[in-house]
Amino acid sequence: MANTPRPIVGVIMGSGSDLDMMAGAMETLDKFVIGYEVRILSAHRTPDMLAEYARSARQRGLSVIIAGAGGSAHLAGVTAAHTTLPVISVPIRRDNHGHEALWSNIKMPPGVPLATMPENGSVNAGLFAVRLLALGDATLLDRYENFTQQQTASGVEADQKLQTEGWEAILSESRSR
Ligand code: RP5
């Protein structure tokens, strides 16, 4: 439990089996020193707990909720229906799944918005939460800008290495890892 600041993001998932796919959100929030809480709440297995969680989220001090679920994946949509906070959805897809989680989230009817990330896109969910929170936090904006600069620098470095060593060497290096 590296996370100590007051939780301002709620990361929820439909099952403990979703934890591996959702870890990117927690790791991203840790990198930006953002407080969060993690809960297993299900739209169909624990519907009352989920409704209570979403309804009380704003008054408990949360600013954003990230919700990940697989299968028919009602979690994010139901959460958004019970709160006025922004809800970011991570549709979870396993090898034996189709794209049902993605479709059920991205096709929310007008009136209840969800910010739906790519399938298993929990890192981007974390980053999107950071962008939302940085709207009112100059320190966080500074951290986000540093992050994008570092990302750009590593892209430039990768291109320089490619130009120097050639694509065959880079490919064989990455295949041998
Ligand atoms: C969804 O059903 C969960 O979000 C999970 O992705 C999927 C399977 O859950 P388990 O049967 O592994 O608990 O509600």
Short mmCIF file of C-alpha atoms and ligand atoms in Angstrom, two decimals:
data_model
loop_
_atom_site.label_atom_id
_atom_site.label_comp_id
_atom_site.label_asym_id
_atom_site.label_seq_id
_atom_site.Cartn_x
_atom_site.Cartn_y
_atom_site.Cartn_z
CA MET A 1 0.00 0.00 0.00
CA ALA A 2 2.37 2.70 -1.26
CA ASN A 3 -0.53 5.08 -1.52
CA THR A 4 -1.00 7.56 1.36
CA PRO A 5 -2.50 10.88 0.13
CA ARG A 6 -6.21 11.47 0.74
CA PRO A 7 -8.21 9.53 -1.88
CA ILE A 8 -9.55 11.77 -4.63
CA VAL A 9 -9.92 9.01 -7.25
CA GLY A 10 -12.02 5.90 -6.82
CA VAL A 11 -10.81 2.89 -8.77
CA ILE A 12 -13.52 0.25 -8.84
CA MET A 13 -13.79 -3.08 -10.61
CA GLY A 14 -16.41 -5.74 -10.97
CA SER A 15 -14.31 -8.64 -9.69
CA GLY A 16 -11.00 -9.45 -8.08
CA SER A 17 -10.18 -11.15 -11.39
CA ASP A 18 -10.00 -7.64 -12.94
CA LEU A 19 -7.14 -6.49 -10.71
CA ASP A 20 -4.34 -7.37 -13.14
CA MET A 21 -5.95 -5.35 -15.93
CA MET A 22 -6.69 -2.41 -13.61
CA ALA A 23 -3.25 -2.21 -11.99
CA GLY A 24 -2.09 0.29 -14.63
CA ALA A 25 -4.52 2.88 -13.23
CA MET A 26 -3.19 2.52 -9.68
CA GLU A 27 0.44 2.53 -10.84
CA THR A 28 -0.19 5.68 -12.87
CA LEU A 29 -1.89 7.46 -9.97
CA ASP A 30 1.03 6.43 -7.72
CA LYS A 31 3.49 7.97 -10.20
CA PHE A 32 1.66 11.29 -9.97
CA VAL A 33 1.28 11.05 -6.17
CA ILE A 34 -2.51 11.10 -6.37
CA GLY A 35 -4.51 9.53 -3.56
CA TYR A 36 -6.96 6.82 -4.55
CA GLU A 37 -9.03 4.00 -3.13
CA VAL A 38 -9.58 0.61 -4.75
CA ARG A 39 -12.84 -1.32 -4.40
CA ILE A 40 -14.47 -4.42 -5.85
CA LEU A 41 -18.06 -3.43 -6.56
CA SER A 42 -20.36 -5.11 -9.01
CA ALA A 43 -23.44 -3.82 -10.82
CA HIS A 44 -25.04 -7.26 -10.60
CA ARG A 45 -23.42 -9.01 -7.60
CA THR A 46 -23.40 -6.09 -5.13
CA PRO A 47 -25.80 -3.55 -6.72
CA ASP A 48 -26.76 -1.80 -3.47
CA MET A 49 -23.13 -1.37 -2.38
CA LEU A 50 -22.28 0.06 -5.79
CA ALA A 51 -25.17 2.53 -5.72
CA GLU A 52 -24.25 3.68 -2.21
CA TYR A 53 -20.60 4.03 -3.20
CA ALA A 54 -21.38 6.12 -6.28
CA ARG A 55 -23.99 8.29 -4.52
CA SER A 56 -21.66 9.14 -1.64
CA ALA A 57 -18.48 9.52 -3.71
CA ARG A 58 -18.57 13.30 -4.17
CA GLN A 59 -19.33 14.10 -0.54
CA ARG A 60 -16.58 11.71 0.57
CA GLY A 61 -14.09 13.83 -1.40
CA LEU A 62 -13.65 11.89 -4.64
CA SER A 63 -13.30 13.90 -7.87
CA VAL A 64 -13.11 11.11 -10.47
CA ILE A 65 -14.12 7.46 -10.65
CA ILE A 66 -12.35 4.89 -12.83
CA ALA A 67 -14.47 1.78 -13.37
CA GLY A 68 -13.26 -1.43 -15.00
CA ALA A 69 -15.34 -4.48 -15.85
CA GLY A 70 -15.52 -7.26 -18.39
CA GLY A 71 -18.34 -9.25 -19.92
CA SER A 72 -21.55 -7.27 -20.33
CA ALA A 73 -19.84 -4.62 -18.19
CA HIS A 74 -22.63 -2.48 -16.71
CA LEU A 75 -20.38 -1.24 -13.91
CA ALA A 76 -19.22 2.08 -15.36
CA GLY A 77 -22.62 3.05 -16.79
CA VAL A 78 -24.50 2.25 -13.58
CA THR A 79 -21.89 4.15 -11.57
CA ALA A 80 -22.27 7.19 -13.83
CA ALA A 81 -26.04 7.02 -13.35
CA HIS A 82 -25.60 7.33 -9.57
CA THR A 83 -23.11 10.23 -9.49
CA THR A 84 -22.40 13.55 -11.16
CA LEU A 85 -18.63 12.95 -10.98
CA PRO A 86 -16.79 12.17 -14.22
CA VAL A 87 -16.59 8.40 -14.73
CA ILE A 88 -13.83 6.82 -16.82
CA SER A 89 -14.52 3.34 -18.08
CA VAL A 90 -11.99 0.58 -18.76
CA PRO A 91 -13.61 -2.22 -20.79
CA ILE A 92 -11.81 -5.42 -19.83
CA ARG A 93 -11.12 -7.98 -22.52
CA ARG A 94 -9.64 -11.44 -22.05
CA ASP A 95 -8.51 -13.85 -24.76
CA ASN A 96 -11.82 -15.74 -24.59
CA HIS A 97 -13.93 -12.54 -24.77
CA GLY A 98 -15.39 -10.65 -27.69
CA HIS A 99 -15.70 -6.86 -27.63
CA GLU A 100 -18.91 -6.81 -25.57
CA ALA A 101 -17.45 -4.76 -22.70
CA LEU A 102 -16.18 -2.09 -25.09
CA TRP A 103 -19.45 -1.86 -27.00
CA SER A 104 -21.62 -1.79 -23.90
CA ASN A 105 -19.62 1.16 -22.57
CA ILE A 106 -18.97 3.15 -25.70
CA LYS A 107 -22.62 3.01 -26.74
CA MET A 108 -24.05 4.73 -23.68
CA PRO A 109 -27.31 6.37 -24.73
CA PRO A 110 -27.49 10.19 -24.60
CA GLY A 111 -27.87 11.60 -21.09
CA VAL A 112 -25.29 9.65 -19.07
CA PRO A 113 -21.74 10.20 -20.35
CA LEU A 114 -18.82 7.82 -19.91
CA ALA A 115 -15.23 8.49 -20.93
CA THR A 116 -14.50 5.05 -22.37
CA MET A 117 -10.85 4.07 -22.73
CA PRO A 118 -9.47 1.36 -25.03
CA GLU A 119 -9.91 -2.26 -24.00
CA ASN A 120 -7.67 -2.92 -20.97
CA GLY A 121 -6.58 0.74 -21.17
CA SER A 122 -6.14 1.30 -17.46
CA VAL A 123 -2.92 3.33 -17.86
CA ASN A 124 -4.75 5.81 -20.07
CA ALA A 125 -7.62 5.86 -17.57
CA GLY A 126 -5.12 6.93 -14.92
CA LEU A 127 -3.62 9.55 -17.23
CA PHE A 128 -7.05 10.89 -18.15
CA ALA A 129 -7.86 11.22 -14.45
CA VAL A 130 -4.60 13.15 -13.99
CA ARG A 131 -5.58 15.54 -16.79
CA LEU A 132 -8.98 16.16 -15.22
CA LEU A 133 -7.46 16.76 -11.79
CA ALA A 134 -4.76 19.02 -13.25
CA LEU A 135 -7.48 21.43 -14.44
CA GLY A 136 -7.50 22.82 -10.92
CA ASP A 137 -4.04 21.91 -9.65
CA ALA A 138 -0.93 23.71 -10.95
CA THR A 139 1.49 21.30 -9.20
CA LEU A 140 -0.15 18.33 -10.85
CA LEU A 141 -0.12 20.09 -14.21
CA ASP A 142 3.61 20.59 -13.76
CA ARG A 143 4.07 16.87 -13.08
CA TYR A 144 1.98 16.02 -16.14
CA GLU A 145 4.04 18.32 -18.35
CA ASN A 146 7.25 16.72 -17.05
CA PHE A 147 5.80 13.31 -17.87
CA THR A 148 5.02 14.31 -21.48
CA GLN A 149 8.50 15.82 -21.88
CA GLN A 150 10.12 12.60 -20.67
CA GLN A 151 7.91 10.59 -23.00
CA THR A 152 8.97 12.77 -25.94
CA ALA A 153 12.64 12.47 -24.94
CA SER A 154 12.47 8.67 -24.91
CA GLY A 155 10.81 8.70 -28.38
CA VAL A 156 13.61 10.89 -29.73
CA GLU A 157 16.23 8.63 -28.12
CA ALA A 158 14.63 5.53 -29.66
CA ASP A 159 14.73 7.12 -33.11
CA GLN A 160 18.40 8.15 -32.68
CA LYS A 161 19.29 4.58 -31.68
CA LEU A 162 17.43 3.26 -34.72
CA GLN A 163 19.30 5.64 -37.03
CA THR A 164 22.64 4.68 -35.50
CA GLU A 165 22.26 0.91 -35.13
CA GLY A 166 19.75 0.04 -37.90
CA TRP A 167 16.35 -1.64 -37.61
CA GLU A 168 17.69 -5.21 -37.82
CA ALA A 169 19.85 -4.79 -34.69
CA ILE A 170 17.01 -3.17 -32.73
CA LEU A 171 14.55 -5.89 -33.75
CA SER A 172 16.90 -8.73 -32.85
CA GLU A 173 17.63 -7.05 -29.48
CA SER A 174 13.90 -6.81 -28.70
CA ARG A 175 13.29 -10.44 -29.82
CA SER A 176 16.06 -11.72 -27.55
CA ARG A 177 14.49 -10.13 -24.43
C1 RP5 B 1 -17.48 -8.87 -14.58
O1 RP5 B 1 -17.41 -10.20 -14.93
C2 RP5 B 1 -16.17 -8.58 -13.90
O2 RP5 B 1 -15.84 -7.23 -14.08
C3 RP5 B 1 -15.19 -9.50 -14.57
O3 RP5 B 1 -14.48 -8.84 -15.61
C4 RP5 B 1 -16.07 -10.57 -15.18
C5 RP5 B 1 -15.79 -11.94 -14.62
O4 RP5 B 1 -15.85 -11.91 -13.22
P1 RP5 B 1 -15.44 -13.20 -12.35
O5 RP5 B 1 -16.39 -14.29 -12.74
O6 RP5 B 1 -14.01 -13.51 -12.72
O7 RP5 B 1 -15.58 -12.79 -10.92
O8 RP5 B 1 -18.53 -8.61 -13.72
#
